[in-house]
JSON list of C-alpha atoms in Angstrom, two decimals:
[
{"chain": "A", "resi": 203, "resn": "UNK", "atom": "CA", "xyz": [209.46, 196.97, -16.87]},
{"chain": "A", "resi": 204, "resn": "UNK", "atom": "CA", "xyz": [210.12, 196.67, -20.60]},
{"chain": "A", "resi": 205, "resn": "UNK", "atom": "CA", "xyz": [207.15, 196.80, -22.97]},
{"chain": "A", "resi": 206, "resn": "UNK", "atom": "CA", "xyz": [207.39, 195.98, -26.67]},
{"chain": "A", "resi": 207, "resn": "UNK", "atom": "CA", "xyz": [205.21, 197.52, -29.36]},
{"chain": "A", "resi": 208, "resn": "UNK", "atom": "CA", "xyz": [205.49, 194.91, -32.11]},
{"chain": "A", "resi": 209, "resn": "UNK", "atom": "CA", "xyz": [203.63, 196.99, -34.71]},
{"chain": "A", "resi": 210, "resn": "UNK", "atom": "CA", "xyz": [203.74, 200.77, -34.95]},
{"chain": "A", "resi": 211, "resn": "UNK", "atom": "CA", "xyz": [203.78, 203.05, -38.01]},
{"chain": "A", "resi": 212, "resn": "UNK", "atom": "CA", "xyz": [206.09, 205.66, -36.51]},
{"chain": "A", "resi": 213, "resn": "UNK", "atom": "CA", "xyz": [206.72, 207.23, -39.93]},
{"chain": "A", "resi": 214, "resn": "UNK", "atom": "CA", "xyz": [203.02, 208.08, -40.41]},
{"chain": "A", "resi": 215, "resn": "UNK", "atom": "CA", "xyz": [202.13, 211.63, -41.40]},
{"chain": "A", "resi": 216, "resn": "UNK", "atom": "CA", "xyz": [199.93, 211.66, -38.28]},
{"chain": "A", "resi": 217, "resn": "UNK", "atom": "CA", "xyz": [203.12, 212.10, -36.24]},
{"chain": "A", "resi": 218, "resn": "UNK", "atom": "CA", "xyz": [204.80, 214.77, -38.37]},
{"chain": "A", "resi": 219, "resn": "UNK", "atom": "CA", "xyz": [204.23, 217.50, -35.76]},
{"chain": "A", "resi": 220, "resn": "UNK", "atom": "CA", "xyz": [205.47, 215.62, -32.68]},
{"chain": "A", "resi": 221, "resn": "UNK", "atom": "CA", "xyz": [207.16, 212.37, -33.73]},
{"chain": "A", "resi": 222, "resn": "UNK", "atom": "CA", "xyz": [210.25, 212.61, -31.49]},
{"chain": "A", "resi": 223, "resn": "UNK", "atom": "CA", "xyz": [208.19, 213.70, -28.48]},
{"chain": "A", "resi": 224, "resn": "UNK", "atom": "CA", "xyz": [205.72, 210.86, -29.08]},
{"chain": "A", "resi": 225, "resn": "UNK", "atom": "CA", "xyz": [208.52, 208.26, -29.19]},
{"chain": "A", "resi": 226, "resn": "UNK", "atom": "CA", "xyz": [210.14, 209.71, -26.06]},
{"chain": "A", "resi": 227, "resn": "UNK", "atom": "CA", "xyz": [206.75, 209.67, -24.32]},
{"chain": "A", "resi": 228, "resn": "UNK", "atom": "CA", "xyz": [206.49, 205.95, -25.03]},
{"chain": "A", "resi": 229, "resn": "UNK", "atom": "CA", "xyz": [210.02, 205.28, -23.78]},
{"chain": "A", "resi": 230, "resn": "UNK", "atom": "CA", "xyz": [209.11, 207.23, -20.64]},
{"chain": "A", "resi": 231, "resn": "UNK", "atom": "CA", "xyz": [206.35, 204.74, -19.73]},
{"chain": "A", "resi": 232, "resn": "UNK", "atom": "CA", "xyz": [208.48, 201.67, -20.43]},
{"chain": "A", "resi": 233, "resn": "UNK", "atom": "CA", "xyz": [207.83, 201.06, -24.14]},
{"chain": "A", "resi": 234, "resn": "UNK", "atom": "CA", "xyz": [211.46, 200.88, -25.25]},
{"chain": "A", "resi": 235, "resn": "UNK", "atom": "CA", "xyz": [211.18, 198.43, -28.16]},
{"chain": "A", "resi": 236, "resn": "UNK", "atom": "CA", "xyz": [209.42, 199.45, -31.38]},
{"chain": "A", "resi": 237, "resn": "UNK", "atom": "CA", "xyz": [208.98, 197.23, -34.43]},
{"chain": "A", "resi": 238, "resn": "UNK", "atom": "CA", "xyz": [208.08, 199.21, -37.52]},
{"chain": "A", "resi": 239, "resn": "UNK", "atom": "CA", "xyz": [206.35, 197.55, -40.50]},
{"chain": "A", "resi": 240, "resn": "UNK", "atom": "CA", "xyz": [206.80, 198.67, -44.07]},
{"chain": "A", "resi": 241, "resn": "UNK", "atom": "CA", "xyz": [203.85, 199.46, -46.35]},
{"chain": "A", "resi": 242, "resn": "UNK", "atom": "CA", "xyz": [205.51, 200.44, -49.64]},
{"chain": "A", "resi": 243, "resn": "UNK", "atom": "CA", "xyz": [208.66, 202.00, -51.08]},
{"chain": "A", "resi": 244, "resn": "UNK", "atom": "CA", "xyz": [207.49, 205.58, -50.47]},
{"chain": "A", "resi": 245, "resn": "UNK", "atom": "CA", "xyz": [208.17, 205.19, -46.74]},
{"chain": "A", "resi": 246, "resn": "UNK", "atom": "CA", "xyz": [211.48, 203.33, -46.86]},
{"chain": "A", "resi": 247, "resn": "UNK", "atom": "CA", "xyz": [213.72, 206.36, -46.37]},
{"chain": "A", "resi": 248, "resn": "UNK", "atom": "CA", "xyz": [211.57, 207.67, -43.49]},
{"chain": "A", "resi": 249, "resn": "UNK", "atom": "CA", "xyz": [211.98, 204.27, -41.81]},
{"chain": "A", "resi": 250, "resn": "UNK", "atom": "CA", "xyz": [215.75, 204.41, -42.21]},
{"chain": "A", "resi": 251, "resn": "UNK", "atom": "CA", "xyz": [215.86, 207.93, -40.80]},
{"chain": "A", "resi": 252, "resn": "UNK", "atom": "CA", "xyz": [213.91, 206.80, -37.72]},
{"chain": "A", "resi": 253, "resn": "UNK", "atom": "CA", "xyz": [216.21, 203.84, -37.19]},
{"chain": "A", "resi": 254, "resn": "UNK", "atom": "CA", "xyz": [219.22, 206.17, -37.37]},
{"chain": "A", "resi": 255, "resn": "UNK", "atom": "CA", "xyz": [217.65, 208.52, -34.81]},
{"chain": "A", "resi": 256, "resn": "UNK", "atom": "CA", "xyz": [216.75, 205.77, -32.31]},
{"chain": "A", "resi": 257, "resn": "UNK", "atom": "CA", "xyz": [219.10, 202.85, -33.14]},
{"chain": "A", "resi": 258, "resn": "UNK", "atom": "CA", "xyz": [218.67, 201.18, -29.75]},
{"chain": "A", "resi": 259, "resn": "UNK", "atom": "CA", "xyz": [214.88, 201.24, -29.84]},
{"chain": "A", "resi": 260, "resn": "UNK", "atom": "CA", "xyz": [213.59, 201.06, -33.41]},
{"chain": "A", "resi": 261, "resn": "UNK", "atom": "CA", "xyz": [213.76, 197.84, -35.43]},
{"chain": "A", "resi": 262, "resn": "UNK", "atom": "CA", "xyz": [212.49, 197.63, -39.00]},
{"chain": "A", "resi": 263, "resn": "UNK", "atom": "CA", "xyz": [210.51, 195.21, -41.12]},
{"chain": "A", "resi": 264, "resn": "UNK", "atom": "CA", "xyz": [210.41, 195.20, -44.91]},
{"chain": "A", "resi": 265, "resn": "UNK", "atom": "CA", "xyz": [207.40, 194.28, -47.02]},
{"chain": "A", "resi": 266, "resn": "UNK", "atom": "CA", "xyz": [204.54, 195.35, -49.25]},
{"chain": "A", "resi": 267, "resn": "UNK", "atom": "CA", "xyz": [201.22, 195.97, -47.47]},
{"chain": "A", "resi": 268, "resn": "UNK", "atom": "CA", "xyz": [198.26, 194.29, -49.23]},
{"chain": "A", "resi": 269, "resn": "UNK", "atom": "CA", "xyz": [196.27, 197.49, -49.70]},
{"chain": "A", "resi": 270, "resn": "UNK", "atom": "CA", "xyz": [199.29, 198.92, -51.56]},
{"chain": "A", "resi": 271, "resn": "UNK", "atom": "CA", "xyz": [199.26, 196.04, -54.04]},
{"chain": "A", "resi": 272, "resn": "UNK", "atom": "CA", "xyz": [198.32, 197.83, -57.26]},
{"chain": "A", "resi": 273, "resn": "UNK", "atom": "CA", "xyz": [199.29, 197.73, -60.95]},
{"chain": "A", "resi": 274, "resn": "UNK", "atom": "CA", "xyz": [202.97, 198.30, -60.06]},
{"chain": "A", "resi": 275, "resn": "UNK", "atom": "CA", "xyz": [203.12, 195.59, -57.39]},
{"chain": "A", "resi": 276, "resn": "UNK", "atom": "CA", "xyz": [205.89, 193.63, -59.14]},
{"chain": "A", "resi": 277, "resn": "UNK", "atom": "CA", "xyz": [208.11, 196.71, -58.98]},
{"chain": "A", "resi": 278, "resn": "UNK", "atom": "CA", "xyz": [207.28, 197.06, -55.29]},
{"chain": "A", "resi": 279, "resn": "UNK", "atom": "CA", "xyz": [208.12, 193.41, -54.66]},
{"chain": "A", "resi": 280, "resn": "UNK", "atom": "CA", "xyz": [211.44, 193.94, -56.42]},
{"chain": "A", "resi": 281, "resn": "UNK", "atom": "CA", "xyz": [212.09, 196.87, -54.05]},
{"chain": "A", "resi": 282, "resn": "UNK", "atom": "CA", "xyz": [211.34, 194.64, -51.05]},
{"chain": "A", "resi": 283, "resn": "UNK", "atom": "CA", "xyz": [213.80, 192.04, -52.30]},
{"chain": "A", "resi": 284, "resn": "UNK", "atom": "CA", "xyz": [216.50, 194.63, -53.00]},
{"chain": "A", "resi": 285, "resn": "UNK", "atom": "CA", "xyz": [216.22, 196.08, -49.50]},
{"chain": "A", "resi": 286, "resn": "UNK", "atom": "CA", "xyz": [216.19, 192.66, -47.80]},
{"chain": "A", "resi": 287, "resn": "UNK", "atom": "CA", "xyz": [219.41, 191.86, -49.63]},
{"chain": "A", "resi": 288, "resn": "UNK", "atom": "CA", "xyz": [220.99, 195.15, -48.56]},
{"chain": "A", "resi": 289, "resn": "UNK", "atom": "CA", "xyz": [220.60, 195.38, -44.80]},
{"chain": "A", "resi": 290, "resn": "UNK", "atom": "CA", "xyz": [219.32, 193.71, -41.65]},
{"chain": "A", "resi": 291, "resn": "UNK", "atom": "CA", "xyz": [215.57, 193.55, -41.04]},
{"chain": "A", "resi": 292, "resn": "UNK", "atom": "CA", "xyz": [213.69, 191.74, -38.29]},
{"chain": "A", "resi": 293, "resn": "UNK", "atom": "CA", "xyz": [210.64, 190.53, -40.22]},
{"chain": "A", "resi": 294, "resn": "UNK", "atom": "CA", "xyz": [208.97, 190.59, -43.61]},
{"chain": "A", "resi": 295, "resn": "UNK", "atom": "CA", "xyz": [205.89, 192.71, -43.12]},
{"chain": "A", "resi": 296, "resn": "UNK", "atom": "CA", "xyz": [203.39, 193.82, -43.11]},
{"chain": "A", "resi": 297, "resn": "UNK", "atom": "CA", "xyz": [202.11, 191.36, -45.67]},
{"chain": "A", "resi": 298, "resn": "UNK", "atom": "CA", "xyz": [198.84, 189.54, -46.23]},
{"chain": "A", "resi": 299, "resn": "UNK", "atom": "CA", "xyz": [195.41, 190.04, -47.77]},
{"chain": "A", "resi": 300, "resn": "UNK", "atom": "CA", "xyz": [192.87, 192.83, -47.29]},
{"chain": "A", "resi": 301, "resn": "UNK", "atom": "CA", "xyz": [189.44, 192.55, -48.91]},
{"chain": "A", "resi": 302, "resn": "UNK", "atom": "CA", "xyz": [187.78, 195.31, -46.89]},
{"chain": "A", "resi": 303, "resn": "UNK", "atom": "CA", "xyz": [188.56, 198.19, -49.26]},
{"chain": "A", "resi": 304, "resn": "UNK", "atom": "CA", "xyz": [189.00, 196.56, -52.63]},
{"chain": "A", "resi": 305, "resn": "UNK", "atom": "CA", "xyz": [188.65, 193.01, -53.97]},
{"chain": "A", "resi": 306, "resn": "UNK", "atom": "CA", "xyz": [189.85, 193.77, -57.51]},
{"chain": "A", "resi": 307, "resn": "UNK", "atom": "CA", "xyz": [193.51, 192.96, -56.76]},
{"chain": "A", "resi": 308, "resn": "UNK", "atom": "CA", "xyz": [192.87, 189.70, -54.88]},
{"chain": "A", "resi": 309, "resn": "UNK", "atom": "CA", "xyz": [194.98, 187.55, -57.21]},
{"chain": "A", "resi": 310, "resn": "UNK", "atom": "CA", "xyz": [197.87, 190.02, -57.03]},
{"chain": "A", "resi": 311, "resn": "UNK", "atom": "CA", "xyz": [197.55, 190.20, -53.23]},
{"chain": "A", "resi": 312, "resn": "UNK", "atom": "CA", "xyz": [197.68, 186.40, -53.02]},
{"chain": "A", "resi": 313, "resn": "UNK", "atom": "CA", "xyz": [200.76, 186.31, -55.23]},
{"chain": "A", "resi": 314, "resn": "UNK", "atom": "CA", "xyz": [202.48, 189.11, -53.28]},
{"chain": "A", "resi": 315, "resn": "UNK", "atom": "CA", "xyz": [201.71, 187.40, -49.96]},
{"chain": "A", "resi": 316, "resn": "UNK", "atom": "CA", "xyz": [203.05, 184.03, -51.08]},
{"chain": "A", "resi": 317, "resn": "UNK", "atom": "CA", "xyz": [206.15, 185.55, -52.68]},
{"chain": "A", "resi": 318, "resn": "UNK", "atom": "CA", "xyz": [206.98, 187.50, -49.52]},
{"chain": "A", "resi": 319, "resn": "UNK", "atom": "CA", "xyz": [206.52, 184.42, -47.33]},
{"chain": "A", "resi": 320, "resn": "UNK", "atom": "CA", "xyz": [209.09, 182.73, -49.55]},
{"chain": "A", "resi": 321, "resn": "UNK", "atom": "CA", "xyz": [211.42, 185.71, -49.09]},
{"chain": "A", "resi": 322, "resn": "UNK", "atom": "CA", "xyz": [211.01, 185.39, -45.31]},
{"chain": "A", "resi": 323, "resn": "UNK", "atom": "CA", "xyz": [212.04, 181.74, -45.52]},
{"chain": "A", "resi": 324, "resn": "UNK", "atom": "CA", "xyz": [215.01, 182.64, -47.71]},
{"chain": "A", "resi": 325, "resn": "UNK", "atom": "CA", "xyz": [216.24, 185.25, -45.23]},
{"chain": "A", "resi": 326, "resn": "UNK", "atom": "CA", "xyz": [215.16, 183.22, -42.15]},
{"chain": "A", "resi": 327, "resn": "UNK", "atom": "CA", "xyz": [212.87, 185.99, -40.95]},
{"chain": "A", "resi": 328, "resn": "UNK", "atom": "CA", "xyz": [209.47, 186.12, -39.27]},
{"chain": "A", "resi": 329, "resn": "UNK", "atom": "CA", "xyz": [206.43, 187.35, -41.18]},
{"chain": "A", "resi": 330, "resn": "UNK", "atom": "CA", "xyz": [204.00, 189.98, -39.95]},
{"chain": "A", "resi": 331, "resn": "UNK", "atom": "CA", "xyz": [200.50, 189.30, -41.30]},
{"chain": "A", "resi": 332, "resn": "UNK", "atom": "CA", "xyz": [197.80, 191.82, -42.15]},
{"chain": "A", "resi": 333, "resn": "UNK", "atom": "CA", "xyz": [194.39, 190.19, -42.52]},
{"chain": "A", "resi": 334, "resn": "UNK", "atom": "CA", "xyz": [191.12, 192.07, -42.99]},
{"chain": "A", "resi": 335, "resn": "UNK", "atom": "CA", "xyz": [187.94, 190.38, -44.16]},
{"chain": "A", "resi": 336, "resn": "UNK", "atom": "CA", "xyz": [190.21, 187.66, -45.54]},
{"chain": "A", "resi": 337, "resn": "UNK", "atom": "CA", "xyz": [190.78, 184.88, -42.99]},
{"chain": "A", "resi": 338, "resn": "UNK", "atom": "CA", "xyz": [189.96, 182.08, -45.47]},
{"chain": "A", "resi": 339, "resn": "UNK", "atom": "CA", "xyz": [192.22, 183.57, -48.13]},
{"chain": "A", "resi": 340, "resn": "UNK", "atom": "CA", "xyz": [195.10, 184.17, -45.71]},
{"chain": "A", "resi": 341, "resn": "UNK", "atom": "CA", "xyz": [194.89, 180.66, -44.26]},
{"chain": "A", "resi": 342, "resn": "UNK", "atom": "CA", "xyz": [194.82, 179.18, -47.75]},
{"chain": "A", "resi": 343, "resn": "UNK", "atom": "CA", "xyz": [198.21, 180.79, -48.54]},
{"chain": "A", "resi": 344, "resn": "UNK", "atom": "CA", "xyz": [199.63, 179.95, -45.11]},
{"chain": "A", "resi": 345, "resn": "UNK", "atom": "CA", "xyz": [198.60, 176.31, -45.45]},
{"chain": "A", "resi": 346, "resn": "UNK", "atom": "CA", "xyz": [200.27, 176.11, -48.86]},
{"chain": "A", "resi": 347, "resn": "UNK", "atom": "CA", "xyz": [203.53, 177.48, -47.38]},
{"chain": "A", "resi": 348, "resn": "UNK", "atom": "CA", "xyz": [203.33, 175.64, -44.04]},
{"chain": "A", "resi": 349, "resn": "UNK", "atom": "CA", "xyz": [206.79, 174.68, -42.80]},
{"chain": "A", "resi": 350, "resn": "UNK", "atom": "CA", "xyz": [208.91, 174.60, -39.67]},
{"chain": "A", "resi": 351, "resn": "UNK", "atom": "CA", "xyz": [210.71, 177.74, -40.88]},
{"chain": "A", "resi": 352, "resn": "UNK", "atom": "CA", "xyz": [207.47, 179.69, -41.32]},
{"chain": "A", "resi": 353, "resn": "UNK", "atom": "CA", "xyz": [206.67, 181.73, -38.19]},
{"chain": "A", "resi": 354, "resn": "UNK", "atom": "CA", "xyz": [205.63, 185.20, -37.16]},
{"chain": "A", "resi": 355, "resn": "UNK", "atom": "CA", "xyz": [202.78, 187.38, -35.92]},
{"chain": "A", "resi": 356, "resn": "UNK", "atom": "CA", "xyz": [199.14, 187.58, -36.91]},
{"chain": "A", "resi": 357, "resn": "UNK", "atom": "CA", "xyz": [199.03, 191.35, -36.52]},
{"chain": "A", "resi": 358, "resn": "UNK", "atom": "CA", "xyz": [195.92, 192.99, -35.03]},
{"chain": "A", "resi": 359, "resn": "UNK", "atom": "CA", "xyz": [194.24, 189.64, -34.48]},
{"chain": "A", "resi": 360, "resn": "UNK", "atom": "CA", "xyz": [190.44, 190.01, -34.55]},
{"chain": "A", "resi": 361, "resn": "UNK", "atom": "CA", "xyz": [189.35, 186.46, -35.33]},
{"chain": "A", "resi": 362, "resn": "UNK", "atom": "CA", "xyz": [187.45, 183.95, -33.24]},
{"chain": "A", "resi": 363, "resn": "UNK", "atom": "CA", "xyz": [188.82, 181.25, -30.93]},
{"chain": "A", "resi": 364, "resn": "UNK", "atom": "CA", "xyz": [188.99, 178.64, -33.72]},
{"chain": "A", "resi": 365, "resn": "UNK", "atom": "CA", "xyz": [190.91, 181.02, -35.98]},
{"chain": "A", "resi": 366, "resn": "UNK", "atom": "CA", "xyz": [193.24, 181.88, -33.12]},
{"chain": "A", "resi": 367, "resn": "UNK", "atom": "CA", "xyz": [194.05, 178.20, -32.57]},
{"chain": "A", "resi": 368, "resn": "UNK", "atom": "CA", "xyz": [194.57, 177.70, -36.31]},
{"chain": "A", "resi": 369, "resn": "UNK", "atom": "CA", "xyz": [196.99, 180.64, -36.44]},
{"chain": "A", "resi": 370, "resn": "UNK", "atom": "CA", "xyz": [198.91, 179.30, -33.43]},
{"chain": "A", "resi": 371, "resn": "UNK", "atom": "CA", "xyz": [199.13, 175.86, -35.08]},
{"chain": "A", "resi": 372, "resn": "UNK", "atom": "CA", "xyz": [200.83, 177.61, -38.02]},
{"chain": "A", "resi": 373, "resn": "UNK", "atom": "CA", "xyz": [203.58, 178.99, -35.70]},
{"chain": "A", "resi": 374, "resn": "UNK", "atom": "CA", "xyz": [202.00, 182.44, -35.42]},
{"chain": "A", "resi": 375, "resn": "UNK", "atom": "CA", "xyz": [201.83, 184.59, -32.30]},
{"chain": "A", "resi": 376, "resn": "UNK", "atom": "CA", "xyz": [198.74, 186.78, -31.95]},
{"chain": "A", "resi": 377, "resn": "UNK", "atom": "CA", "xyz": [199.29, 190.54, -32.05]},
{"chain": "A", "resi": 378, "resn": "UNK", "atom": "CA", "xyz": [196.93, 192.06, -29.47]},
{"chain": "A", "resi": 379, "resn": "UNK", "atom": "CA", "xyz": [196.25, 195.78, -29.41]},
{"chain": "A", "resi": 380, "resn": "UNK", "atom": "CA", "xyz": [193.50, 198.30, -28.75]},
{"chain": "A", "resi": 381, "resn": "UNK", "atom": "CA", "xyz": [190.70, 195.99, -29.92]},
{"chain": "A", "resi": 382, "resn": "UNK", "atom": "CA", "xyz": [191.12, 194.03, -26.66]},
{"chain": "A", "resi": 383, "resn": "UNK", "atom": "CA", "xyz": [189.86, 197.12, -24.79]},
{"chain": "A", "resi": 384, "resn": "UNK", "atom": "CA", "xyz": [186.74, 197.63, -26.96]},
{"chain": "A", "resi": 385, "resn": "UNK", "atom": "CA", "xyz": [183.34, 196.62, -25.55]},
{"chain": "A", "resi": 386, "resn": "UNK", "atom": "CA", "xyz": [182.50, 194.97, -28.87]},
{"chain": "A", "resi": 387, "resn": "UNK", "atom": "CA", "xyz": [186.03, 193.71, -29.54]},
{"chain": "A", "resi": 388, "resn": "UNK", "atom": "CA", "xyz": [185.07, 190.09, -28.72]},
{"chain": "A", "resi": 389, "resn": "UNK", "atom": "CA", "xyz": [188.62, 188.75, -28.46]},
{"chain": "A", "resi": 390, "resn": "UNK", "atom": "CA", "xyz": [188.69, 189.57, -24.73]},
{"chain": "A", "resi": 391, "resn": "UNK", "atom": "CA", "xyz": [185.96, 186.92, -24.30]},
{"chain": "A", "resi": 392, "resn": "UNK", "atom": "CA", "xyz": [188.30, 184.01, -25.12]},
{"chain": "A", "resi": 393, "resn": "UNK", "atom": "CA", "xyz": [191.81, 185.44, -24.74]},
{"chain": "A", "resi": 394, "resn": "UNK", "atom": "CA", "xyz": [192.30, 183.93, -21.30]},
{"chain": "A", "resi": 395, "resn": "UNK", "atom": "CA", "xyz": [191.88, 180.48, -22.89]},
{"chain": "A", "resi": 396, "resn": "UNK", "atom": "CA", "xyz": [195.02, 181.12, -24.95]},
{"chain": "A", "resi": 397, "resn": "UNK", "atom": "CA", "xyz": [198.38, 180.66, -23.25]},
{"chain": "A", "resi": 398, "resn": "UNK", "atom": "CA", "xyz": [200.20, 183.97, -22.86]},
{"chain": "A", "resi": 399, "resn": "UNK", "atom": "CA", "xyz": [203.22, 182.45, -24.61]},
{"chain": "A", "resi": 400, "resn": "UNK", "atom": "CA", "xyz": [201.30, 182.94, -27.88]},
{"chain": "A", "resi": 401, "resn": "UNK", "atom": "CA", "xyz": [200.64, 186.67, -27.35]},
{"chain": "A", "resi": 402, "resn": "UNK", "atom": "CA", "xyz": [202.54, 189.84, -28.24]},
{"chain": "A", "resi": 403, "resn": "UNK", "atom": "CA", "xyz": [201.52, 193.45, -27.69]},
{"chain": "A", "resi": 404, "resn": "UNK", "atom": "CA", "xyz": [201.08, 196.08, -30.38]},
{"chain": "A", "resi": 405, "resn": "UNK", "atom": "CA", "xyz": [199.38, 199.40, -31.05]},
{"chain": "A", "resi": 406, "resn": "UNK", "atom": "CA", "xyz": [199.17, 199.66, -34.87]},
{"chain": "A", "resi": 407, "resn": "UNK", "atom": "CA", "xyz": [199.55, 203.37, -34.17]},
{"chain": "A", "resi": 408, "resn": "UNK", "atom": "CA", "xyz": [198.30, 205.81, -35.35]},
{"chain": "A", "resi": 409, "resn": "UNK", "atom": "CA", "xyz": [195.26, 203.50, -35.83]},
{"chain": "A", "resi": 410, "resn": "UNK", "atom": "CA", "xyz": [193.00, 201.58, -33.41]},
{"chain": "A", "resi": 411, "resn": "UNK", "atom": "CA", "xyz": [193.64, 203.53, -30.23]},
{"chain": "A", "resi": 412, "resn": "UNK", "atom": "CA", "xyz": [192.56, 201.69, -27.07]},
{"chain": "A", "resi": 413, "resn": "UNK", "atom": "CA", "xyz": [189.90, 202.86, -24.64]},
{"chain": "A", "resi": 414, "resn": "UNK", "atom": "CA", "xyz": [189.77, 205.63, -23.35]},
{"chain": "A", "resi": 415, "resn": "UNK", "atom": "CA", "xyz": [191.29, 207.10, -26.54]},
{"chain": "A", "resi": 416, "resn": "UNK", "atom": "CA", "xyz": [189.21, 205.11, -29.02]},
{"chain": "A", "resi": 417, "resn": "UNK", "atom": "CA", "xyz": [188.59, 207.14, -32.18]},
{"chain": "A", "resi": 418, "resn": "UNK", "atom": "CA", "xyz": [191.60, 209.38, -31.56]},
{"chain": "A", "resi": 419, "resn": "UNK", "atom": "CA", "xyz": [195.18, 209.11, -32.73]},
{"chain": "A", "resi": 420, "resn": "UNK", "atom": "CA", "xyz": [196.91, 206.04, -31.34]},
{"chain": "A", "resi": 421, "resn": "UNK", "atom": "CA", "xyz": [200.52, 206.15, -30.20]},
{"chain": "A", "resi": 422, "resn": "UNK", "atom": "CA", "xyz": [203.08, 203.67, -28.89]},
{"chain": "A", "resi": 423, "resn": "UNK", "atom": "CA", "xyz": [202.83, 204.79, -25.26]},
{"chain": "A", "resi": 424, "resn": "UNK", "atom": "CA", "xyz": [199.34, 203.24, -25.28]},
{"chain": "A", "resi": 425, "resn": "UNK", "atom": "CA", "xyz": [200.96, 199.79, -25.41]},
{"chain": "A", "resi": 426, "resn": "UNK", "atom": "CA", "xyz": [200.84, 200.11, -21.62]},
{"chain": "A", "resi": 427, "resn": "UNK", "atom": "CA", "xyz": [197.01, 200.40, -21.74]},
{"chain": "A", "resi": 428, "resn": "UNK", "atom": "CA", "xyz": [196.85, 197.16, -23.74]},
{"chain": "A", "resi": 429, "resn": "UNK", "atom": "CA", "xyz": [199.13, 195.50, -21.17]},
{"chain": "A", "resi": 430, "resn": "UNK", "atom": "CA", "xyz": [196.86, 196.72, -18.37]},
{"chain": "A", "resi": 431, "resn": "UNK", "atom": "CA", "xyz": [193.85, 195.17, -20.12]},
{"chain": "A", "resi": 432, "resn": "UNK", "atom": "CA", "xyz": [195.69, 191.86, -20.50]},
{"chain": "A", "resi": 433, "resn": "UNK", "atom": "CA", "xyz": [196.64, 192.09, -16.83]},
{"chain": "A", "resi": 434, "resn": "UNK", "atom": "CA", "xyz": [192.90, 192.09, -16.04]},
{"chain": "A", "resi": 435, "resn": "UNK", "atom": "CA", "xyz": [192.09, 189.30, -18.51]},
{"chain": "A", "resi": 436, "resn": "UNK", "atom": "CA", "xyz": [194.90, 186.98, -17.36]},
{"chain": "A", "resi": 437, "resn": "UNK", "atom": "CA", "xyz": [194.77, 188.04, -13.69]},
{"chain": "A", "resi": 438, "resn": "UNK", "atom": "CA", "xyz": [198.51, 188.69, -13.69]},
{"chain": "A", "resi": 439, "resn": "UNK", "atom": "CA", "xyz": [200.56, 191.72, -12.67]},
{"chain": "A", "resi": 440, "resn": "UNK", "atom": "CA", "xyz": [201.31, 194.08, -15.56]},
{"chain": "A", "resi": 441, "resn": "UNK", "atom": "CA", "xyz": [205.04, 193.47, -14.99]},
{"chain": "A", "resi": 442, "resn": "UNK", "atom": "CA", "xyz": [204.49, 189.79, -15.77]},
{"chain": "A", "resi": 443, "resn": "UNK", "atom": "CA", "xyz": [202.47, 190.63, -18.90]},
{"chain": "A", "resi": 444, "resn": "UNK", "atom": "CA", "xyz": [205.32, 192.91, -20.02]},
{"chain": "A", "resi": 445, "resn": "UNK", "atom": "CA", "xyz": [207.99, 190.30, -19.30]},
{"chain": "A", "resi": 446, "resn": "UNK", "atom": "CA", "xyz": [206.28, 187.41, -21.09]},
{"chain": "A", "resi": 447, "resn": "UNK", "atom": "CA", "xyz": [205.13, 189.36, -24.14]},
{"chain": "A", "resi": 448, "resn": "UNK", "atom": "CA", "xyz": [208.56, 190.97, -24.54]},
{"chain": "A", "resi": 449, "resn": "UNK", "atom": "CA", "xyz": [210.22, 187.53, -24.32]},
{"chain": "A", "resi": 450, "resn": "UNK", "atom": "CA", "xyz": [207.78, 186.34, -27.00]},
{"chain": "A", "resi": 451, "resn": "UNK", "atom": "CA", "xyz": [208.75, 189.25, -29.23]},
{"chain": "A", "resi": 452, "resn": "UNK", "atom": "CA", "xyz": [212.45, 188.40, -28.80]},
{"chain": "A", "resi": 453, "resn": "UNK", "atom": "CA", "xyz": [211.75, 184.82, -29.86]},
{"chain": "A", "resi": 454, "resn": "UNK", "atom": "CA", "xyz": [210.09, 186.08, -33.05]},
{"chain": "A", "resi": 455, "resn": "UNK", "atom": "CA", "xyz": [212.36, 188.95, -34.06]},
{"chain": "A", "resi": 456, "resn": "UNK", "atom": "CA", "xyz": [215.64, 187.59, -32.69]},
{"chain": "A", "resi": 457, "resn": "UNK", "atom": "CA", "xyz": [216.40, 190.80, -30.83]}
]
């Protein structure tokens, strides 16, 4: 059984004491494919070091995270473009709009999101979308860039059924993680109405740990707990959940 964690911040300081052991723990339970999003230039070298350590397992994205869009965001976007031109990545991400923490950089976030979508098209890559308190704003940009060559993942999807269908219509898979195990997560109430071909698994580790670890540090081995929850929701064996969601991830990332 091969499980794929399509979104994990393996370079996070939260893992500084046991990073290698944590990755090996995940591989031990069948999570052998890790897709690592970028947040800003400060973490680029750590990402490259991880890829060098686990070249068969770790696959990188490049992008500027919306909450890291600040006064220097044009310099950060230039860094993203330089790196994309230099080596192979598997998506542009994570990119998007986040209005939960700070609304003062909305215009810059919109510009950064649109620019990075255009980079994804240029390099024929998927996008990995971060959206928090910003569904209308994210969809506005996606609609303006809608095209056959625009595709990717709506990471950590927490919207309603209508928003899920709208995302799917825009060639996005839904990234499902720990929220599907929460009592108040809500997405488990309609997930079985969405064909599994539109779903990929993720942890967003070290954040959003699934039950029974909610509130604690998340890690990639917990992808299996998300798969077990989807096994209940879809009434399918976990091996089938793993197979389909991994095939979906291959279709998006090309590996």
